[in-house]
CSV table of C-alpha atoms in Angstrom, one decimal:
chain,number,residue,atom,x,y,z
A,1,UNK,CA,90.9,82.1,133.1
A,2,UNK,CA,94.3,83.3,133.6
A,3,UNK,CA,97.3,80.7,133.5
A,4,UNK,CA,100.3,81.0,135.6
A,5,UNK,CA,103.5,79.8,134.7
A,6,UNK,CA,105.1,77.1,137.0
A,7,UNK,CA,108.3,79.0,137.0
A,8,UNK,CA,108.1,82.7,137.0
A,9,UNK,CA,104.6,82.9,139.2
A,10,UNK,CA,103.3,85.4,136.5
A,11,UNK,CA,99.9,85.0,134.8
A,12,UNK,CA,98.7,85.6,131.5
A,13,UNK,CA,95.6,85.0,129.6
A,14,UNK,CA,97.5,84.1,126.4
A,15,UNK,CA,100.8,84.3,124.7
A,16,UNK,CA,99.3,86.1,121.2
A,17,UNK,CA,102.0,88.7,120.4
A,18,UNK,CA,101.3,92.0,121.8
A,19,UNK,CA,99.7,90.4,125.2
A,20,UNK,CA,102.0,89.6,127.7
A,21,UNK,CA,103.5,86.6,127.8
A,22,UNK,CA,103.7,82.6,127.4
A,23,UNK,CA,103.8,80.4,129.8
A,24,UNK,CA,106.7,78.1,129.4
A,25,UNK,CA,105.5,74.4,128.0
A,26,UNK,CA,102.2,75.8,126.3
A,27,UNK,CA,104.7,76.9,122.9
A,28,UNK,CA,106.2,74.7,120.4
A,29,UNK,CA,108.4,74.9,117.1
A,30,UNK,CA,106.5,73.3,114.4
A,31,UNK,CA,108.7,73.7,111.5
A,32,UNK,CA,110.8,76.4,110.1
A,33,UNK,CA,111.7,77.4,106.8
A,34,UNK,CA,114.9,79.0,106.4
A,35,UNK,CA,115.7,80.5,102.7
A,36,UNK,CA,119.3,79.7,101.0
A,37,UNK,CA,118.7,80.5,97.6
A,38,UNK,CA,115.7,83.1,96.4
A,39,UNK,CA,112.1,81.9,96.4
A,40,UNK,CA,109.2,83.3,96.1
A,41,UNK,CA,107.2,81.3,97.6
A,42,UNK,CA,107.3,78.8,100.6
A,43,UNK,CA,104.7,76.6,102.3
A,44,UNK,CA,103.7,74.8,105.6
A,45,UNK,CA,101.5,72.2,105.2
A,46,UNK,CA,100.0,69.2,107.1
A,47,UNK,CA,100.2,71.1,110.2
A,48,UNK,CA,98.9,69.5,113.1
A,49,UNK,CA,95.8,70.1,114.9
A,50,UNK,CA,96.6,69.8,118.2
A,51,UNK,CA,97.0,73.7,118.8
A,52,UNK,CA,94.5,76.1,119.6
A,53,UNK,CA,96.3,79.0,118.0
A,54,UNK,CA,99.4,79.4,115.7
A,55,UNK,CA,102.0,82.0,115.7
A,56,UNK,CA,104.2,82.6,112.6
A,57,UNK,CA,107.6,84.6,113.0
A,58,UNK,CA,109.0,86.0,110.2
A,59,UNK,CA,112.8,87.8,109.7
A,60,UNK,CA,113.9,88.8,106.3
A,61,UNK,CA,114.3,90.3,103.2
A,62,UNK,CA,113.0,90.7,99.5
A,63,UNK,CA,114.8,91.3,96.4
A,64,UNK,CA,113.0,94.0,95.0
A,65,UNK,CA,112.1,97.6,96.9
A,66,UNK,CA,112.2,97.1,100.8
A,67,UNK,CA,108.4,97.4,101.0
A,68,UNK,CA,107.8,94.6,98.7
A,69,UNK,CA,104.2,92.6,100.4
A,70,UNK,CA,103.9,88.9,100.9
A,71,UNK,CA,101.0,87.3,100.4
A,72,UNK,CA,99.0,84.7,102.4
A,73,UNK,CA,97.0,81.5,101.7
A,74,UNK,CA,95.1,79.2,103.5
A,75,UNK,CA,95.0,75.6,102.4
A,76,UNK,CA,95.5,76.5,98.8
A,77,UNK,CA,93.1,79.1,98.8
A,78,UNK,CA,93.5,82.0,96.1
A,79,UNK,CA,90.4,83.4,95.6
A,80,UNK,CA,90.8,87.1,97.0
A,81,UNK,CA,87.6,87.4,97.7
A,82,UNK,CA,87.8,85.1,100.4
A,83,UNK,CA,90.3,87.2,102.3
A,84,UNK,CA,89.5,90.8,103.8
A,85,UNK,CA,92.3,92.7,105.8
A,86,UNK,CA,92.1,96.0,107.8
A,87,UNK,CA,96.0,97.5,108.4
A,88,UNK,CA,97.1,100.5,110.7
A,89,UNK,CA,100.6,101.8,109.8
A,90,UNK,CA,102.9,104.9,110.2
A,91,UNK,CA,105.9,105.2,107.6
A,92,UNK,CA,107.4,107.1,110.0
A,93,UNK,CA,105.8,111.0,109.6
A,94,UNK,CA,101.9,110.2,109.5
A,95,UNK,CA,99.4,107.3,110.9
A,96,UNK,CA,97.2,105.7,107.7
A,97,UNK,CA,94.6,103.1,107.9
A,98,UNK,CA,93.3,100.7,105.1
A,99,UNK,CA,90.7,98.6,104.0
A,100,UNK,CA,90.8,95.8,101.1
A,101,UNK,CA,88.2,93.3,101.0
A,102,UNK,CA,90.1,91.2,98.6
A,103,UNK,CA,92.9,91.2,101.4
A,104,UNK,CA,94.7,88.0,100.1
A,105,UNK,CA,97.1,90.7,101.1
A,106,UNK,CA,99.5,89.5,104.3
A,107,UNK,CA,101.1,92.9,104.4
A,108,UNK,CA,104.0,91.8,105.7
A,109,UNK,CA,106.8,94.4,104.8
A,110,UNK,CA,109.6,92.3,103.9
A,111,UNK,CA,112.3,95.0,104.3
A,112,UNK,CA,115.6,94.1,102.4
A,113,UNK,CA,119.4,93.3,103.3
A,114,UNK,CA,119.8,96.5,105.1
A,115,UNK,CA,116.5,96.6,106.5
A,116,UNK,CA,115.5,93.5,107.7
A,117,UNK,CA,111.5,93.1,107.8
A,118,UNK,CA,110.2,91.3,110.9
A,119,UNK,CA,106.2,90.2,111.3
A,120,UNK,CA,104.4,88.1,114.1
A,121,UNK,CA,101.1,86.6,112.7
A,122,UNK,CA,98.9,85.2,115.4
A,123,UNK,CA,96.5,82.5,114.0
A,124,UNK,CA,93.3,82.4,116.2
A,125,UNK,CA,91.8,78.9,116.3
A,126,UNK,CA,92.7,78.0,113.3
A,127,UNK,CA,91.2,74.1,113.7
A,128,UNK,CA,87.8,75.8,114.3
A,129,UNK,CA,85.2,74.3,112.1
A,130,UNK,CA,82.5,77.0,113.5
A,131,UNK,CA,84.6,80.4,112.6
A,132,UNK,CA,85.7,81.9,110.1
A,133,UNK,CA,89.6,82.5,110.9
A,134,UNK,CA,91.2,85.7,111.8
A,135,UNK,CA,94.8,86.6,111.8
A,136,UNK,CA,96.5,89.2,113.3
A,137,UNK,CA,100.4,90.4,112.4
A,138,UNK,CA,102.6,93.3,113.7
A,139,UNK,CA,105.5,94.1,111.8
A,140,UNK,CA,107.7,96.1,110.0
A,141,UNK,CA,110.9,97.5,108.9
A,142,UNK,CA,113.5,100.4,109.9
A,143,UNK,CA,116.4,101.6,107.7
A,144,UNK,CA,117.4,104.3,109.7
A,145,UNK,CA,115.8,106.8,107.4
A,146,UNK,CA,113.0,105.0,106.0
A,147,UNK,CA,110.7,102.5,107.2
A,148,UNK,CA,107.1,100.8,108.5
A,149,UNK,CA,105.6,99.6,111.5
A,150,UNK,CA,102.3,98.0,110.7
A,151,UNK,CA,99.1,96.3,112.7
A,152,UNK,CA,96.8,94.0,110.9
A,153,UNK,CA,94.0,92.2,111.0
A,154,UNK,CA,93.3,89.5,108.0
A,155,UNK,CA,89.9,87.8,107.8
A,156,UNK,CA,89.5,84.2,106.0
A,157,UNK,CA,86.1,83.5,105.1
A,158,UNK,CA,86.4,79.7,105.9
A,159,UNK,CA,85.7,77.2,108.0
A,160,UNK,CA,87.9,75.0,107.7
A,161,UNK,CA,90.5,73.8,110.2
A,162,UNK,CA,94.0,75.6,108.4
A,163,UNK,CA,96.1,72.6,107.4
A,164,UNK,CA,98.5,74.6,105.3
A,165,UNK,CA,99.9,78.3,104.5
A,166,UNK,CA,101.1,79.3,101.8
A,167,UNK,CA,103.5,82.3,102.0
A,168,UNK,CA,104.1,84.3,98.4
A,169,UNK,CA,105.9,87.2,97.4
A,170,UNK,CA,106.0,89.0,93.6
A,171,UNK,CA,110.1,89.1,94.0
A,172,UNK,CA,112.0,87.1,96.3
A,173,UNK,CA,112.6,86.1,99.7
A,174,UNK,CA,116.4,86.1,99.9
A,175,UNK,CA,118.9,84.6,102.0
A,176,UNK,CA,118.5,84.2,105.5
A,177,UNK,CA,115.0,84.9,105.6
A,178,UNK,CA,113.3,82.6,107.6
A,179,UNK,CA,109.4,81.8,109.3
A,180,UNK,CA,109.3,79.7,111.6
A,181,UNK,CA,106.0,78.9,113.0
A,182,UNK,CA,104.7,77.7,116.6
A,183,UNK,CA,102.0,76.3,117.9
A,184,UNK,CA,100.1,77.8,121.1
A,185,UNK,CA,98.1,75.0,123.5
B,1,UNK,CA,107.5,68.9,118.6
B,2,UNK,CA,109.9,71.2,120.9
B,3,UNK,CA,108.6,73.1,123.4
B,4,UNK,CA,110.2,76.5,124.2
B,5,UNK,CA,109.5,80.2,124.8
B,6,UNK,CA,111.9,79.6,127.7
B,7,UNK,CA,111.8,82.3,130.7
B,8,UNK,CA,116.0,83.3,131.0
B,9,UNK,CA,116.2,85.6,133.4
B,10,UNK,CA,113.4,88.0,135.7
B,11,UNK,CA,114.0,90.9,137.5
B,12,UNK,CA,111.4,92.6,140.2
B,13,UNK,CA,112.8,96.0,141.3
B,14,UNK,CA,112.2,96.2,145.3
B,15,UNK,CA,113.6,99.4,145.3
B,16,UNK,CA,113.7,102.0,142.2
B,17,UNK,CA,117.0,101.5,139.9
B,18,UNK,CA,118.6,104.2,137.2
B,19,UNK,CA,118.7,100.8,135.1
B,20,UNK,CA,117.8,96.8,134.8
B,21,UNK,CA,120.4,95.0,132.9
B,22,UNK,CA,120.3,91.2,131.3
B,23,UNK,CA,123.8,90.2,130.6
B,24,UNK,CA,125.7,86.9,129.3
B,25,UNK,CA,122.7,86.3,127.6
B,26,UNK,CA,122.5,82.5,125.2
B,27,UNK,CA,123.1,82.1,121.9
B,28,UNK,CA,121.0,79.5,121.8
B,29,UNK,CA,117.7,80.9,120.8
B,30,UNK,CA,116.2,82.1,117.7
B,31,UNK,CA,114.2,85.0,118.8
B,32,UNK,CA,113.8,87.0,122.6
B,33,UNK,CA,111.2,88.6,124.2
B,34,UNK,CA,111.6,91.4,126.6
B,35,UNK,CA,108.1,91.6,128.8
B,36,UNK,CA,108.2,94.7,130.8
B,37,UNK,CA,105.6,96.4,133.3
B,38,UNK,CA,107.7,99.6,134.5
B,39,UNK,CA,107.3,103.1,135.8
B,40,UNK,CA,109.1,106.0,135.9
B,41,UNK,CA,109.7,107.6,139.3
B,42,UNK,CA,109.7,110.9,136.9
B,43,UNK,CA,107.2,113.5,138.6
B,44,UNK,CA,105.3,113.7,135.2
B,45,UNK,CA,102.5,111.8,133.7
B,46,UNK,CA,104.6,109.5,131.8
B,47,UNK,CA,108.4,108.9,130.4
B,48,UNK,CA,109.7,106.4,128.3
B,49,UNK,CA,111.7,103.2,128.3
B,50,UNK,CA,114.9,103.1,126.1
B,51,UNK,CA,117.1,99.9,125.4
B,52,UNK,CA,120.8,99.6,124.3
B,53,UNK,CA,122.1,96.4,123.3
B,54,UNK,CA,126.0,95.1,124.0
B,55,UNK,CA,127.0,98.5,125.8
B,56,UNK,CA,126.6,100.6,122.5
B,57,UNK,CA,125.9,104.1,123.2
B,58,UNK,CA,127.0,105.5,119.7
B,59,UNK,CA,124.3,106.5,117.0
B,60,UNK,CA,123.6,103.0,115.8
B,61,UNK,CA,119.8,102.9,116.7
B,62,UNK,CA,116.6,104.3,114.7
B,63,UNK,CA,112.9,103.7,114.6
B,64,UNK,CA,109.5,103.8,113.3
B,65,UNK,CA,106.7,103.9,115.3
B,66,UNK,CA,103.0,105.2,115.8
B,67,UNK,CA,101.4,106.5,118.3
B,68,UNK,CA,97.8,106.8,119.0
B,69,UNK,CA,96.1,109.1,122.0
B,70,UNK,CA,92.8,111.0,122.6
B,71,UNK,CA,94.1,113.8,119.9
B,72,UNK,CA,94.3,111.1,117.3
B,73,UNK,CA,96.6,108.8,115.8
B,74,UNK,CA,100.5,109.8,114.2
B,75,UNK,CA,103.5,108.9,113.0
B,76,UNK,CA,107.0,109.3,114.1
B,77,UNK,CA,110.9,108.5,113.1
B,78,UNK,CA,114.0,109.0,115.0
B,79,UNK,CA,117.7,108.2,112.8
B,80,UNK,CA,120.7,107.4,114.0
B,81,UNK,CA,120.1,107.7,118.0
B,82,UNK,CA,121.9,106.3,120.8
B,83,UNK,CA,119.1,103.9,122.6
B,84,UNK,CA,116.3,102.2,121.0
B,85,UNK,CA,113.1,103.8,122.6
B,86,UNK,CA,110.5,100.8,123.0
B,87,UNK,CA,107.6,102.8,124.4
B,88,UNK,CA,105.7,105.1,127.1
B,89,UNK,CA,105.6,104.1,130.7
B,90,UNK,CA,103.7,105.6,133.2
B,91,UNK,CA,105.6,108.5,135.0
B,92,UNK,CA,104.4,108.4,139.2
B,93,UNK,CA,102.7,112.2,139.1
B,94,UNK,CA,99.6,110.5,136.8
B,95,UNK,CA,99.7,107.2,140.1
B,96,UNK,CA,102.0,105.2,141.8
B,97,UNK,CA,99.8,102.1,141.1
B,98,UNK,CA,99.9,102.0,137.7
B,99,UNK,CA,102.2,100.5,135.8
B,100,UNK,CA,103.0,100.1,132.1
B,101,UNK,CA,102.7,97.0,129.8
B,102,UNK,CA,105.5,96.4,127.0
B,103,UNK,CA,106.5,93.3,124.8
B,104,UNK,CA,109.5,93.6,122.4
B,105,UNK,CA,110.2,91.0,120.2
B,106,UNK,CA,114.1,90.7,119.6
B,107,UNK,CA,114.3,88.7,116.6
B,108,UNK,CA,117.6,86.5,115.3
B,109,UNK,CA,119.5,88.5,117.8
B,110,UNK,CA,122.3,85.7,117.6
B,111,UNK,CA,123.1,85.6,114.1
B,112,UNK,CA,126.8,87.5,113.1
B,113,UNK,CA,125.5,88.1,109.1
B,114,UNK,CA,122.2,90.7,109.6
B,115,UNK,CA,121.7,93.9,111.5
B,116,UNK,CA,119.1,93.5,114.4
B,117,UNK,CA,115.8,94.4,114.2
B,118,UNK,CA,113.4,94.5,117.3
B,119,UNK,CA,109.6,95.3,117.2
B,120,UNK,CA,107.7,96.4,120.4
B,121,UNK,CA,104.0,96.8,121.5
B,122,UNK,CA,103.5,99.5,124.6
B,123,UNK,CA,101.0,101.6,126.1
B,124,UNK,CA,100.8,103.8,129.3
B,125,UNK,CA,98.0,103.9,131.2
B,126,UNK,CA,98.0,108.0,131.1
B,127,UNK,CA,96.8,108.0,127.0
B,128,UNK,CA,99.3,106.4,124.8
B,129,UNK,CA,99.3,102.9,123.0
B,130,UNK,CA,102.2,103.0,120.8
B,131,UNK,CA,103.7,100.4,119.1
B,132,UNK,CA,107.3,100.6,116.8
B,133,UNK,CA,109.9,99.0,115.0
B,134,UNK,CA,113.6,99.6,115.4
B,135,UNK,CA,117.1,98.9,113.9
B,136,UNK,CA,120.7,98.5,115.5
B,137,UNK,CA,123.0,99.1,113.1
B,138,UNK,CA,124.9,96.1,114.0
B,139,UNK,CA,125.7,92.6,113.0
B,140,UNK,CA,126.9,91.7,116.4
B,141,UNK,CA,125.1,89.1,118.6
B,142,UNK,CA,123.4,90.4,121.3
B,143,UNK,CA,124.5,89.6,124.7
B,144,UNK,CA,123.3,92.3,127.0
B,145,UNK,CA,120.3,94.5,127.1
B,146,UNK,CA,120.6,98.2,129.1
B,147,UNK,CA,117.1,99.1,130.3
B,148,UNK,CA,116.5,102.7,131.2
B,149,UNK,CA,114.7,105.5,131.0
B,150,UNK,CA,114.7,108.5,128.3
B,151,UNK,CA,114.2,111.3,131.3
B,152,UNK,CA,117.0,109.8,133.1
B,153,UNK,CA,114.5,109.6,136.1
B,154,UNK,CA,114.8,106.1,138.2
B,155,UNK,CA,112.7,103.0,137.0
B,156,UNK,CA,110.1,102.9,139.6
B,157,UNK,CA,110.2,100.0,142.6
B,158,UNK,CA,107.9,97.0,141.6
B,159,UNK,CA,108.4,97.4,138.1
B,160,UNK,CA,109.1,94.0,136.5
B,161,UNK,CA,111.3,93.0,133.8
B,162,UNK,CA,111.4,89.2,131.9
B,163,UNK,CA,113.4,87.8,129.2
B,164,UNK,CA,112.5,85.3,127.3
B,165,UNK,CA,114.1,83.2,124.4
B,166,UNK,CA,112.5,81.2,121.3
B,167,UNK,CA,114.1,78.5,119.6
B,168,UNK,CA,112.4,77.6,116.5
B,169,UNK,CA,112.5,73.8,115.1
């Protein structure tokens, strides 16, 4: 069913990044994390079920090599093999696609100070008790010279509604990173 | 919890434009999102969108991006250019009732401590699906977007162009 927007007339079938639009009052800040001081890891939890999907919008940096990964967990979930990721991604001269079926892997690029990393993770019905959830991200970074553009899908082999995410990295997210996530009606 | 994803500003073209322009453009969101469905009135299958942000045609924009089309799939870079390109549009030679699809996401494009990064999702209906990720070398805010396109060629009359902003909590 396609949804029109009160104000602009336009309809959509769904805001997910990469489609073509929200509608305005379907969208909503649920909390963002914004990073003073180097962490490595930050976390969203008791998130609210009153969504159907979840979008997660990340801008920033690592402390290490610009193509430093983060990793994802679901509601304290570590065990790899529960995770399974499929990526598409140019580093600028060639197109590569990858496989890991212990894809505890968010590949988000996290780019550094000069080349800040951005990723949109769409969480599909993540309060689904009858599906396994599936993510999917875009993202990447440019340093005029070097750089990644990346599509992903990440499989978690629950069923369980997603009350938290857990967001790692083997350096540091440094200052000024920040994810903010959003729920979708 | 807040809403937002607020609409700012839309343009419809009723008649074909060398450019579309969003100017004074808030501070007061986190993120924007440029929703495009253009055409080139370029007598070729397709032509491409390019962006500038605050009036700066000097070599402060580069990219990543890849491109996929019924030869396969590649990769390509451009450094130090004068326009971010964010993607193929349909030119009117392949048909005048086809339009292109393109989100970019503009993200912290008010802060005064980062350079700006955007990243864009495209496709044109002639073979390409592109998507890319681009830089301006700049730690100015942005408060106005140039929309043109790379041929030069006029944007096409009922394209349509949206701006959206994202506060986050």
């Amino acid at each position: 069913m396609a949804i029109t927007s009160l104000k602009s007339g336009i309809s959509t079938r769904s805001g997910m990044v990469g489609n073509t639009l929200i509608y305005p009052g379907s969208y909503e800040s649920i909390a963002t994390v914004t990073v003073s001081t180097p962490v490595s890891s930050i976390t969203f939890s008791s998130i609210p079920a009153t969504y159907t999907h979840l979008q997660l919008r990340y801008f920033g940096g690592n402390t290490a090599a610009p193509n430093g990964s983060g990793f994802i967990y679901f509601n304290g979930d570590t065990t790899g093999t529960n995770y399974y990721d499929h990526a598409l991604y140019s580093d600028g001269a060639s197109a590569t696609s990858t496989a890991d079926a212990n894809g505890n892997n968010l590949p988000y690029l996290l780019g550094d100070l000069n080349r800040w990393g951005v990723n949109i993770t769409d969480i599909l019905d993540y309060t689904n008790t009858n599906k396994y959830k599936v993510a999917r991200s875009l993202g990447g970074h440019d340093g005029n010279g070097n750089g990644y553009v990346l599509l992903t899908s990440n499989l978690w082999k629950s069923t369980s509604a997603i009350t938290s995410i857990n967001i790692q990295t083997s350096q540091s997210f440094i200052q000024y990173s920040s994810f903010a996530l959003y729920g979708i009606a | 919890m807040a809403k937002t994803y607020t609409p700012i500003a839309t343009q419809t073209l009723t008649a074909s434009a060398a450019s579309v322009t969003f100017s004074s453009i808030s501070g007061a969101y986190t993120d924007l999102v440029l929703v495009m469905n253009g055409q080139s009135v370029q007598a070729t299958t397709y032509d491409n969108l390019i962006i500038q942000f605050n009036g700066d045609t000097a070599t402060n924009y580069s990219r990543t991006r890849i491109n996929g089309y019924s030869g396969g799939a590649a990769g390509e870079r451009s450094t130090s250019t004068t326009s971010h390109l964010i993607g193929p549009i349909t030119g009117t030679s392949y048909s005048s009732s086809i339009f292109s699809p393109s989100v970019t996401n503009i993200m912290n494009y008010a802060n005064t401590t980062t350079y700006k990064t955007a990243i864009y999702r495209s496709n044109s209906q002639d073979g390409y699906v592109q998507a890319g990720i681009a830089l301006w070398r700049s730690t100015s805010a942005i408060t106005s977007i140039l929309i043109k396109t790379l041929s030069g060629s006029n944007i096409a009359t009922g394209s349509t162009f949206t701006l959206y902003g994202i506060l986050k909590a």
